[in-house]
Coordinates of N, CA and C and ligand atoms in Angstrom, one line a residue:
M64 N -9.3 6.4 9.0 CA -8.7 7.5 9.0 C -7.8 8.0 8.2
L65 N -6.9 7.3 7.3 CA -6.8 7.7 5.8 C -8.0 8.0 4.5
A66 N -7.9 8.2 4.2 CA -9.0 8.8 3.2 C -8.0 9.3 2.1
V67 N -7.6 8.3 1.5 CA -7.2 9.5 -0.1 C -8.2 8.7 -0.8
D68 N -8.7 10.0 -1.7 CA -10.1 9.6 -2.8 C -9.8 10.2 -3.8
N69 N -10.1 9.5 -5.0 CA -9.6 9.6 -6.5 C -8.6 10.8 -6.7
L70 N -7.2 10.4 -6.3 CA -6.2 11.4 -6.4 C -5.4 10.8 -7.7
G71 N -5.3 12.1 -7.8 CA -4.4 12.0 -10.2 C -2.9 12.7 -9.1
V72 N -1.7 11.9 -10.3 CA -0.6 12.3 -9.9 C 0.5 12.4 -11.0
R73 N 0.3 13.3 -11.9 CA 1.4 13.3 -13.6 C 2.7 14.5 -12.7
Y74 N 3.7 13.1 -13.7 CA 5.1 14.0 -13.4 C 5.2 14.4 -15.2
G75 N 4.9 15.8 -15.3 CA 4.7 16.1 -17.4 C 4.0 15.6 -18.1
N76 N 3.9 14.5 -18.3 CA 2.6 14.4 -19.3 C 2.6 12.5 -19.1
L77 N 2.9 12.5 -18.1 CA 3.2 11.0 -17.4 C 2.1 10.7 -16.6
T78 N 1.6 10.2 -16.5 CA 0.0 10.1 -15.8 C 0.7 8.8 -14.2
A79 N 0.7 9.7 -13.2 CA 1.9 7.9 -13.0 C 0.5 8.0 -11.4
L80 N -0.1 8.2 -11.1 CA -1.7 8.1 -10.8 C -2.8 8.2 -10.9
D81 N -3.5 8.0 -11.5 CA -5.5 7.9 -12.1 C -6.2 7.5 -11.4
G82 N -6.6 8.7 -10.6 CA -8.2 8.7 -9.6 C -7.7 7.4 -8.7
V83 N -6.9 7.3 -8.6 CA -6.5 6.0 -6.5 C -7.6 6.7 -5.7
S84 N -8.0 5.9 -4.7 CA -8.4 6.0 -4.0 C -7.9 4.8 -2.4
L85 N -8.7 5.0 -1.7 CA -8.1 4.4 -1.1 C -8.1 4.8 1.0
S86 N -8.5 3.6 2.0 CA -8.9 4.6 2.9 C -8.1 2.8 4.0
V87 N -7.4 3.5 5.4 CA -7.1 3.2 6.3 C -8.2 3.0 8.0
A88 N -8.1 2.4 8.2 CA -9.0 2.0 9.6 C -7.3 2.1 10.6
P89 N -8.1 2.4 12.3 CA -7.3 2.8 12.7 C -6.8 1.3 13.0
D90 N -5.4 0.8 13.4 CA -4.4 -0.6 13.9 C -4.9 -1.6 12.8
E91 N -5.5 -1.1 11.5 CA -5.1 -1.5 10.2 C -3.7 -1.8 9.6
I92 N -3.5 -3.5 9.1 CA -2.4 -3.2 7.9 C -2.9 -3.6 6.7
V93 N -2.6 -1.8 6.2 CA -3.2 -2.3 4.4 C -1.8 -2.3 3.5
T94 N -1.8 -3.7 2.2 CA -0.2 -3.9 2.0 C -1.3 -3.4 0.5
V95 N -0.5 -2.4 -0.2 CA 0.0 -1.4 -1.9 C 0.7 -2.6 -3.1
V96 N 0.1 -3.9 -3.7 CA 1.2 -4.5 -4.1 C 1.3 -3.9 -5.3
G97 N 2.2 -4.2 -6.3 CA 2.2 -4.0 -7.7 C 3.6 -3.4 -8.6
A98 N 4.0 -4.1 -9.5 CA 5.3 -4.0 -10.4 C 6.2 -2.7 -10.0
N99 N 7.2 -2.7 -10.3 CA 8.1 -1.9 -10.5 C 7.6 -0.2 -11.0
G100 N 7.2 0.7 -11.3 CA 6.8 1.6 -11.7 C 4.9 1.9 -11.3
A101 N 4.3 1.1 -10.8 CA 3.0 0.6 -10.8 C 2.3 2.4 -10.2
G102 N 3.8 2.9 -10.0 CA 3.5 3.8 -8.9 C 2.5 4.0 -7.1
K103 N 3.1 2.5 -6.5 CA 4.1 2.8 -5.3 C 4.4 4.0 -4.7
S104 N 5.3 4.1 -5.2 CA 6.4 5.4 -4.5 C 5.3 6.4 -4.7
T105 N 5.2 7.1 -5.9 CA 4.3 8.5 -5.8 C 3.0 8.0 -5.0
L106 N 2.6 7.2 -4.9 CA 1.6 7.4 -2.5 C 1.2 7.2 -2.1
M107 N 2.3 7.2 -2.1 CA 3.5 7.2 -0.8 C 3.3 9.0 -0.1
R108 N 5.1 9.0 -1.8 CA 5.5 10.4 -1.5 C 4.1 11.1 -1.0
A109 N 3.1 11.2 -2.4 CA 1.7 11.8 -2.3 C 1.3 12.1 -0.9
V110 N 0.9 10.8 0.0 CA 0.3 11.3 1.3 C 0.9 12.4 1.8
L111 N 2.7 11.8 2.0 CA 3.0 12.9 3.1 C 4.2 14.3 2.3
G112 N 2.9 14.3 1.9 CA 3.2 16.4 0.8 C 4.4 16.1 -0.1
L113 N 5.3 15.3 -0.4 CA 6.6 15.5 -1.1 C 5.8 15.4 -2.2
V114 N 4.8 15.2 -3.3 CA 5.1 15.4 -4.8 C 3.8 16.8 -4.5
Q115 N 4.2 16.9 -5.8 CA 2.3 18.1 -6.1 C 1.2 16.3 -6.8
I116 N -0.2 17.3 -6.3 CA -1.4 16.1 -6.3 C -2.2 17.5 -7.3
N117 N -2.7 16.6 -8.9 CA -3.0 17.5 -9.6 C -4.2 16.8 -9.7
S118 N -4.7 16.1 -8.0 CA -6.1 16.0 -8.3 C -6.6 15.4 -7.2
G119 N -8.0 15.6 -6.4 CA -8.6 14.6 -6.1 C -7.9 14.8 -5.2
T120 N -8.4 14.7 -3.2 CA -8.2 14.1 -1.6 C -7.4 13.4 -1.4
I121 N -6.8 14.4 0.3 CA -6.2 13.1 1.0 C -6.4 13.7 2.3
S122 N -7.7 13.3 3.0 CA -7.6 13.6 4.5 C -7.8 12.0 5.3
F123 N -6.9 12.9 6.9 CA -6.4 12.7 8.0 C -7.1 12.6 8.7
D124 N -7.6 11.5 9.5 CA -8.0 11.8 10.6 C -9.5 13.2 11.0
G125 N -9.9 12.6 9.5 CA -11.3 14.1 8.8 C -11.1 15.5 8.5
Q126 N -9.6 15.7 8.7 CA -8.9 16.2 8.4 C -7.9 16.4 6.9
D127 N -8.7 17.2 6.3 CA -7.9 17.9 4.8 C -6.0 18.3 4.5
I128 N -5.5 16.7 4.9 CA -4.1 17.4 3.9 C -3.5 17.0 2.6
T129 N -4.5 17.2 2.0 CA -4.0 17.5 0.3 C -3.3 18.6 -0.2
R130 N -3.3 19.5 1.0 CA -2.1 20.6 -0.3 C -1.4 20.8 1.9
L131 N -0.9 20.2 2.1 CA -0.5 20.4 3.8 C 0.8 20.8 3.4
P132 N 2.1 21.1 4.1 CA 3.1 21.2 3.4 C 3.9 19.8 4.5
T133 N 4.4 19.0 3.7 CA 5.9 18.0 4.8 C 5.4 18.0 6.6
F134 N 5.8 19.1 6.8 CA 6.7 18.8 8.0 C 5.1 18.7 8.5
K135 N 4.1 19.8 9.2 CA 3.3 19.6 8.9 C 2.0 17.9 8.8
I136 N 1.8 17.4 7.9 CA 1.3 16.1 7.7 C 2.1 15.4 8.5
A137 N 3.7 15.7 8.3 CA 3.9 14.9 10.0 C 3.9 14.8 11.5
R138 N 3.7 15.9 11.2 CA 3.8 16.5 12.8 C 1.8 16.0 13.2
K139 N 1.2 16.1 12.2 CA -0.1 15.1 12.2 C 0.6 13.7 13.0
G140 N 1.0 13.3 12.8 CA 1.0 11.4 13.3 C 1.3 10.9 11.5
I141 N 1.7 11.0 10.1 CA 2.3 9.9 9.9 C 3.8 9.9 9.4
A142 N 4.5 8.5 9.3 CA 5.4 9.0 9.3 C 6.1 8.3 8.4
L143 N 6.6 8.4 7.6 CA 7.2 7.3 5.9 C 8.6 7.3 6.4
V144 N 8.9 5.1 6.1 CA 10.5 4.1 5.7 C 10.6 4.8 4.6
P145 N 11.1 5.1 3.7 CA 10.9 5.3 2.2 C 12.4 3.7 2.5
E146 N 12.0 3.7 0.9 CA 12.2 2.9 0.2 C 14.4 3.0 0.6
G147 N 14.8 1.9 0.8 CA 16.3 1.5 0.4 C 16.9 2.4 1.9
R148 N 17.0 3.3 2.0 CA 17.1 4.4 2.7 C 17.8 3.7 4.5
G149 N 18.4 3.2 4.7 CA 18.6 2.1 5.8 C 18.9 3.6 7.3
P150 N 19.5 3.7 8.4 CA 19.6 4.3 9.4 C 21.2 4.8 9.6
L151 N 21.3 6.0 10.0 CA 22.9 6.2 9.9 C 23.8 5.6 10.7
R152 N 24.4 5.4 9.5 CA 25.8 3.8 9.6 C 26.6 4.5 10.3
Q153 N 26.9 5.8 10.5 CA 27.8 5.9 12.1 C 27.4 6.5 12.9
L154 N 26.1 6.6 13.3 CA 25.5 7.4 14.5 C 25.4 5.0 14.8
S155 N 25.3 5.6 16.7 CA 25.6 4.4 17.2 C 23.7 4.3 17.5
V156 N 23.3 2.8 17.4 CA 22.2 2.9 17.7 C 21.1 3.6 18.2
R157 N 21.3 3.8 19.9 CA 20.9 5.1 20.4 C 20.8 5.8 19.8
E158 N 22.0 6.9 19.5 CA 21.6 7.9 18.4 C 20.8 8.4 17.3
N159 N 20.1 6.8 16.3 CA 19.7 7.1 15.4 C 17.8 7.4 16.2
L160 N 17.6 6.1 17.0 CA 16.3 6.5 17.9 C 16.4 7.8 18.2
V161 N 17.4 8.3 18.8 CA 16.8 9.6 19.4 C 16.8 10.7 18.0
L162 N 17.0 10.3 17.4 CA 17.5 11.7 16.2 C 15.8 11.4 15.7
G163 N 15.1 10.1 16.0 CA 13.6 10.1 15.5 C 11.9 11.1 16.3
A164 N 13.4 10.8 17.2 CA 12.4 12.0 17.8 C 12.2 13.2 18.3
F165 N 13.5 14.5 16.6 CA 14.1 15.0 17.1 C 12.8 16.6 17.5
S166 N 11.5 16.2 16.9 CA 10.4 17.6 16.8 C 9.5 17.2 18.1
R167 N 10.6 15.9 19.1 CA 10.1 16.4 20.1 C 10.8 16.8 21.4
A168 N 10.5 17.5 22.7 CA 10.9 17.2 23.6 C 12.0 16.2 24.4
W169 N 13.0 15.7 25.0 CA 12.9 14.8 25.1 C 12.8 15.0 26.6
D170 N 11.9 14.5 27.1 CA 10.6 14.4 28.0 C 10.4 12.7 28.8
A171 N 9.9 12.7 29.3 CA 9.1 11.7 30.6 C 8.6 10.9 29.0
A172 N 7.6 12.2 27.9 CA 6.7 11.1 27.1 C 7.8 10.6 26.4
T173 N 8.6 10.9 26.3 CA 10.0 10.7 25.2 C 10.6 9.2 25.1
K174 N 11.2 9.4 26.7 CA 11.5 8.5 26.9 C 11.5 6.8 28.1
A175 N 10.4 7.6 27.5 CA 8.6 6.5 27.6 C 8.4 5.4 26.7
D176 N 8.6 6.7 25.3 CA 8.5 5.4 23.9 C 9.7 5.6 23.8
F177 N 10.6 5.5 24.2 CA 12.5 5.3 23.0 C 12.0 3.6 24.4
E178 N 11.5 3.6 25.4 CA 11.9 2.3 26.2 C 10.9 1.5 25.3
A179 N 10.0 2.5 25.3 CA 8.7 0.9 24.7 C 9.1 0.6 23.0
V180 N 10.0 1.7 22.7 CA 10.7 0.9 21.5 C 11.0 -0.4 21.8
L181 N 12.6 -0.4 22.4 CA 13.0 -0.8 23.2 C 12.7 -2.4 23.2
D182 N 11.3 -2.1 24.1 CA 10.5 -4.0 24.9 C 10.0 -4.4 23.1
R183 N 9.3 -3.9 22.6 CA 9.0 -4.3 21.0 C 9.9 -5.2 20.6
F184 N 11.2 -3.7 20.5 CA 12.3 -4.2 19.0 C 13.4 -4.5 20.3
P185 N 13.4 -5.6 21.5 CA 14.4 -6.2 22.3 C 15.2 -6.6 21.4
A186 N 15.8 -6.8 20.2 CA 16.8 -7.3 19.7 C 18.3 -6.1 19.4
L187 N 17.7 -4.6 20.4 CA 18.3 -3.9 19.4 C 19.4 -3.4 20.9
R188 N 18.3 -4.1 21.9 CA 18.8 -2.6 23.8 C 20.2 -3.1 23.5
P189 N 20.3 -4.6 23.2 CA 22.2 -4.2 23.4 C 23.2 -3.9 22.5
R190 N 22.8 -3.2 21.8 CA 23.1 -2.5 20.6 C 22.8 -1.4 20.6
L191 N 22.6 -0.7 21.5 CA 22.7 0.5 21.3 C 23.5 1.3 21.5
A192 N 25.0 0.8 22.2 CA 26.7 1.5 21.4 C 26.7 2.0 20.2
Q193 N 26.4 -0.1 20.0 CA 27.2 -0.3 18.6 C 26.8 1.6 17.8
T194 N 27.5 1.2 16.2 CA 26.9 2.1 15.2 C 26.5 1.0 14.5
A195 N 25.6 1.5 13.5 CA 24.4 0.8 13.9 C 24.9 0.5 12.2
G196 N 25.5 0.4 11.1 CA 26.4 -0.1 10.4 C 26.5 -0.9 10.7
T197 N 27.2 -1.7 12.2 CA 27.4 -3.2 12.2 C 26.2 -3.6 12.7
L198 N 24.4 -3.8 12.3 CA 23.6 -3.9 12.6 C 23.6 -5.3 11.4
S199 N 22.5 -6.2 11.4 CA 22.3 -7.3 10.2 C 21.3 -5.7 9.3
G200 N 21.0 -6.8 7.9 CA 20.1 -5.4 7.6 C 19.0 -5.6 8.2
G201 N 18.3 -7.2 8.6 CA 17.1 -6.8 8.8 C 16.9 -6.6 10.5
E202 N 17.8 -6.4 11.3 CA 18.0 -5.3 12.4 C 18.0 -3.6 11.8
Q203 N 18.7 -3.4 11.1 CA 19.1 -1.9 10.3 C 17.5 -1.5 10.4
Q204 N 16.4 -2.2 9.7 CA 15.4 -1.9 9.0 C 15.1 -1.9 10.4
M205 N 15.0 -2.9 12.1 CA 14.3 -2.6 12.6 C 13.8 -1.2 13.7
L206 N 15.8 -0.6 13.0 CA 16.0 0.6 14.0 C 15.6 1.7 13.2
V207 N 15.3 1.4 11.9 CA 15.1 2.5 10.9 C 13.0 2.3 11.0
I208 N 12.5 1.5 11.4 CA 10.9 1.8 11.9 C 11.3 1.1 13.4
G209 N 11.7 1.3 14.0 CA 12.1 1.9 15.2 C 11.6 3.1 15.6
R210 N 12.6 4.1 14.8 CA 13.3 5.0 15.0 C 12.5 6.5 14.6
A211 N 11.1 6.0 13.1 CA 9.6 6.8 12.9 C 9.0 6.6 14.0
L212 N 9.0 5.1 15.3 CA 8.1 4.9 15.6 C 8.9 6.1 16.9
M213 N 9.9 6.5 17.5 CA 10.0 8.1 17.8 C 9.7 9.7 17.5
S214 N 8.5 9.5 17.0 CA 8.3 10.6 16.4 C 6.4 10.3 16.7
R215 N 6.1 9.2 17.1 CA 4.9 8.8 17.6 C 4.0 9.3 16.9
P216 N 4.0 8.0 15.9 CA 3.3 8.5 14.7 C 1.7 7.8 14.8
K217 N 0.8 8.3 14.6 CA -0.2 6.7 13.6 C -0.5 6.2 13.0
L218 N -0.4 6.8 12.2 CA 0.2 6.6 10.4 C 1.8 6.2 10.3
M219 N 2.1 4.6 10.5 CA 3.6 5.1 9.3 C 3.3 4.1 7.6
L220 N 3.9 4.3 7.3 CA 4.1 4.4 5.2 C 5.4 3.5 5.1
L221 N 5.8 1.8 4.6 CA 6.8 1.6 4.3 C 7.1 1.5 2.9
D222 N 8.3 2.4 2.6 CA 7.8 2.4 0.7 C 8.7 0.4 1.3
E223 N 8.2 -0.5 0.4 CA 9.6 -1.6 0.0 C 10.6 -2.7 0.6
P224 N 9.7 -2.1 2.5 CA 10.7 -3.0 3.5 C 11.2 -3.7 2.8
S225 N 10.4 -4.8 2.3 CA 12.0 -6.0 2.8 C 12.8 -6.4 1.4
L226 N 12.7 -4.6 0.1 CA 13.8 -5.3 -0.9 C 15.0 -5.3 -0.2
G227 N 15.8 -6.2 -1.5 CA 16.7 -6.7 -1.2 C 17.1 -7.6 0.0
L228 N 16.5 -8.0 0.7 CA 16.9 -9.0 2.5 C 16.5 -9.9 1.8
A229 N 16.9 -11.6 2.5 CA 16.5 -12.3 2.0 C 15.6 -13.6 2.2
P230 N 15.0 -13.7 2.4 CA 13.5 -14.5 3.0 C 13.5 -15.3 3.9
L231 N 14.5 -14.9 4.7 CA 14.7 -15.5 6.4 C 14.3 -13.6 7.5
I232 N 15.1 -13.3 6.4 CA 14.5 -11.8 7.3 C 14.0 -11.1 7.0
V233 N 13.2 -11.3 5.7 CA 11.8 -11.0 5.3 C 10.9 -11.0 6.2
A234 N 11.0 -12.2 7.0 CA 9.7 -12.7 8.0 C 10.3 -11.9 9.3
Q235 N 11.5 -11.8 9.4 CA 11.8 -10.5 10.6 C 11.0 -9.2 10.7
V236 N 11.4 -8.7 9.1 CA 10.5 -7.5 8.8 C 8.8 -7.3 9.4
F237 N 8.9 -8.4 9.0 CA 7.3 -8.5 8.7 C 6.7 -8.6 10.2
A238 N 8.0 -9.5 11.5 CA 7.1 -9.3 12.4 C 7.3 -8.3 13.2
T239 N 8.3 -7.3 13.0 CA 8.6 -6.4 13.0 C 7.2 -5.1 12.9
I240 N 6.7 -5.9 12.2 CA 5.4 -4.7 11.2 C 4.4 -5.2 12.0
E241 N 4.1 -5.9 12.2 CA 2.6 -6.5 13.5 C 3.2 -6.4 15.0
A242 N 4.6 -5.7 15.0 CA 5.1 -5.7 16.2 C 4.1 -3.6 16.7
V243 N 4.5 -3.2 15.3 CA 4.1 -1.7 15.0 C 2.5 -1.7 15.2
R244 N 1.9 -2.4 14.9 CA 1.0 -2.4 14.8 C 0.1 -2.5 16.2
G245 N 0.9 -3.7 16.8 CA 0.6 -3.9 18.5 C 1.0 -2.8 19.1
M246 N 1.7 -1.4 19.1 CA 1.7 -0.2 19.2 C 0.9 1.0 19.7
G247 N -0.1 0.0 18.6 CA -1.1 0.8 18.5 C -1.7 2.1 17.1
V248 N -0.4 0.9 16.0 CA 0.4 2.1 14.8 C -0.9 1.9 14.1
A249 N -1.7 2.3 12.9 CA -1.5 1.5 11.8 C -0.8 1.7 10.6
V250 N -1.0 0.9 9.3 CA 0.6 0.5 9.1 C 0.0 0.1 7.3
V251 N 0.6 1.2 6.5 CA 0.3 0.6 5.0 C 2.1 0.6 4.2
V252 N 1.8 -0.8 3.6 CA 3.3 -1.4 3.5 C 3.0 -1.6 2.1
V253 N 4.1 -1.1 1.4 CA 4.0 -1.0 -0.5 C 4.6 -2.3 -0.7
E254 N 4.6 -3.3 -1.8 CA 5.7 -4.0 -1.8 C 5.2 -4.4 -3.1
Q255 N 6.5 -5.0 -3.5 CA 6.6 -5.8 -5.2 C 6.4 -7.5 -4.4
N256 N 6.9 -7.5 -4.0 CA 6.7 -8.9 -2.9 C 5.5 -9.0 -2.8
A257 N 4.5 -10.0 -3.1 CA 3.1 -9.9 -3.0 C 2.9 -10.9 -1.9
H258 N 3.6 -12.0 -1.6 CA 2.6 -12.7 -1.8 C 2.8 -12.6 0.6
A259 N 3.7 -12.5 0.4 CA 4.2 -11.9 1.9 C 3.5 -10.7 2.8
A260 N 3.4 -9.9 1.5 CA 3.0 -8.8 2.0 C 1.2 -9.1 2.1
L261 N -0.1 -9.8 1.3 CA -1.6 -10.4 1.5 C -0.6 -11.3 2.8
K262 N 0.0 -12.3 3.1 CA -0.1 -13.1 4.2 C -0.5 -12.1 5.9
L263 N 0.9 -11.1 5.0 CA 0.6 -9.9 6.7 C -0.3 -9.3 7.0
A264 N -0.8 -8.1 6.0 CA -1.9 -6.9 5.8 C -2.8 -8.0 6.1
D265 N -4.0 -6.9 6.2 CA -5.9 -7.4 6.0 C -6.4 -6.9 5.8
R266 N -5.9 -5.8 4.9 CA -6.3 -5.1 3.6 C -5.1 -5.5 2.7
A267 N -6.3 -5.3 1.1 CA -4.8 -5.1 -0.3 C -5.7 -4.5 -1.1
Y268 N -4.0 -4.0 -1.4 CA -5.0 -3.2 -2.9 C -4.1 -3.6 -3.8
V269 N -5.3 -3.7 -4.8 CA -2.9 -4.0 -6.0 C -3.6 -2.8 -7.1
I270 N -1.8 -2.3 -7.8 CA -1.9 -0.7 -8.5 C -1.4 -1.5 -9.9
E271 N -2.2 -1.3 -10.8 CA -1.1 -1.3 -12.2 C -1.1 -0.1 -13.3
N272 N -0.6 0.1 -13.3 CA -0.4 1.8 -14.1 C -0.5 1.8 -13.5
G273 N -1.0 2.6 -12.7 CA -1.1 4.4 -11.6 C -3.1 4.3 -11.5
R274 N -3.3 3.4 -11.0 CA -4.8 2.4 -10.5 C -4.8 1.7 -10.5
I275 N -5.5 1.9 -9.2 CA -5.8 0.3 -8.4 C -6.7 -0.5 -9.6
V276 N -6.7 -1.5 -9.6 CA -7.6 -3.3 -10.1 C -8.2 -3.3 -9.6
L277 N -7.6 -4.0 -8.1 CA -8.1 -4.4 -7.8 C -8.1 -4.4 -5.4
E278 N -9.2 -5.1 -4.4 CA -9.1 -4.3 -3.1 C -10.0 -5.4 -3.0
G279 N -8.9 -5.8 -2.0 CA -9.9 -7.1 -1.1 C -9.2 -7.2 0.1
S280 N -10.1 -8.7 0.8 CA -9.4 -9.1 2.1 C -9.1 -10.3 2.6
N281 N -9.1 -10.8 1.0 CA -8.7 -12.2 1.3 C -8.6 -12.7 0.0
L282 N -7.0 -11.9 -0.6 CA -7.0 -12.1 -1.8 C -6.3 -13.4 -2.0
L283 N -5.3 -13.8 -1.1 CA -4.8 -15.0 -1.4 C -5.1 -16.3 -1.4
G284 N -7.0 -16.3 -1.2 CA -7.8 -16.4 -0.7 C -7.9 -17.7 0.0
D285 N -7.2 -17.6 1.1 CA -6.2 -18.7 2.6 C -6.3 -17.7 3.4
K286 N -7.7 -18.4 4.5 CA -7.6 -17.3 5.4 C -6.4 -17.1 6.3
R287 N -6.2 -16.6 6.7 CA -4.7 -16.0 7.7 C -5.5 -16.5 9.5
V288 N -4.5 -17.8 9.4 CA -4.7 -17.8 11.0 C -4.2 -17.5 12.3
Ligands
LIG326 P1 6.3 2.0 -7.3 O1 7.0 3.2 -6.3 O2 5.7 1.3 -7.5 O3 8.2 1.2 -8.9 P2 6.5 4.8 -9.1 O4 5.8 5.6 -8.2 O5 8.0 5.5 -8.0 O6 6.4 3.9 -9.3 O7 6.7 4.9 -10.1 C1 5.6 5.7 -11.9 C2 6.0 6.2 -12.6 O8 6.2 7.3 -12.5 C3 7.5 5.6 -12.8 O9 7.2 5.3 -14.9 C4 7.9 5.9 -12.6 O10 9.2 6.5 -13.8 C5 7.7 7.8 -12.9 N1 8.2 8.2 -12.2 C6 8.5 8.6 -10.4 N2 9.0 9.2 -9.7 C7 9.5 10.1 -11.3 C8 9.3 12.0 -11.0 N3 10.5 12.5 -9.9 N4 10.2 11.8 -12.1 C9 9.5 11.5 -13.4 N5 8.7 10.5 -13.5 C10 8.3 9.9 -11.9
LIG327 P1 10.7 3.3 -6.3 O1 11.1 2.2 -7.1 O2 10.0 3.5 -4.9 O3 9.6 4.3 -7.3 P2 12.1 4.7 -8.2 O4 14.0 4.0 -7.7 O5 11.6 4.4 -8.7 O6 11.8 4.7 -6.7 O7 13.2 5.9 -7.8 C1 13.9 7.1 -6.9 C2 14.2 8.2 -7.2 O8 14.2 8.3 -8.2 C3 12.2 9.0 -6.8 O9 12.3 10.4 -6.0 C4 12.1 9.6 -8.0 O10 10.5 10.3 -7.6 C5 13.0 9.5 -8.7 N1 12.4 9.0 -9.9 C6 12.0 7.3 -10.8 N2 11.5 7.1 -12.2 C7 12.7 8.8 -12.6 C8 11.7 9.3 -13.7 N3 11.7 8.7 -14.7 N4 12.5 10.7 -13.9 C9 12.7 10.5 -13.1 N5 13.3 10.9 -12.0 C10 12.5 9.5 -11.1

């Protein structure tokens, strides 16, 4: 579904990504783990056309998206949940979800997706009228993921969704990510929190200094149950 091939990105004379290749199949949860500064955000941003690509190609559903503008990439069905950006805190939970559908008409299909998101994330339903800022950290992350689902993506990219959350909340957020896959959406989750991410993912890549140094489906050595 997503194929990144030999991607190179430089910021001035700093090489942020050096020959990075990665693939994601439909319905798959893939994780990219690596230390701060390894190039994880750059990789996510490059897929969405948010940074200039110096070499290599990115294709999605068999189409070359390497030099498309971000809005066209988003329209093909890729949603990015950026790091540390929560919901709009002054707006209600309902308004936040509706905003996620900004590029769509508010028609029967969109309303059905709204209901489907609330069915998947039942904690949000009784809070629809509340302002988003009154939700717990885990619920806010759930709301941001729900908002991204309202654009009906085929692939969701999540940049460090567990950052700054307590371990119990991280488990909730990762359960939320499982639920996203349950809706037929493929997921790439980028994490410094390697252990939790490796347990969640079907397949993992390890990135170091802008290069993929390891790829595998059982990097923890203990089979998923
Ligand atoms: P990660 O997400 O793994 O923390 P990043 O992709 O943010 O890594 O950064 C990779 C490298 O590129 C780091 O050395 C970072 O400082 C640098 N970098 C990131 N964004 C920019 C930018 N806009 N301009 C210059 N350097 C950047
Ligand atoms: P992350 O940890 O996800 O990589 P950062 O905090 O490093 O995020 O980056 C936040 C923003 O600052 C991004 O837009 C990134 O491109 C930019 N940035 C990161 N490092 C640098 C840098 N060395 N010089 C300029 N901009 C940077």
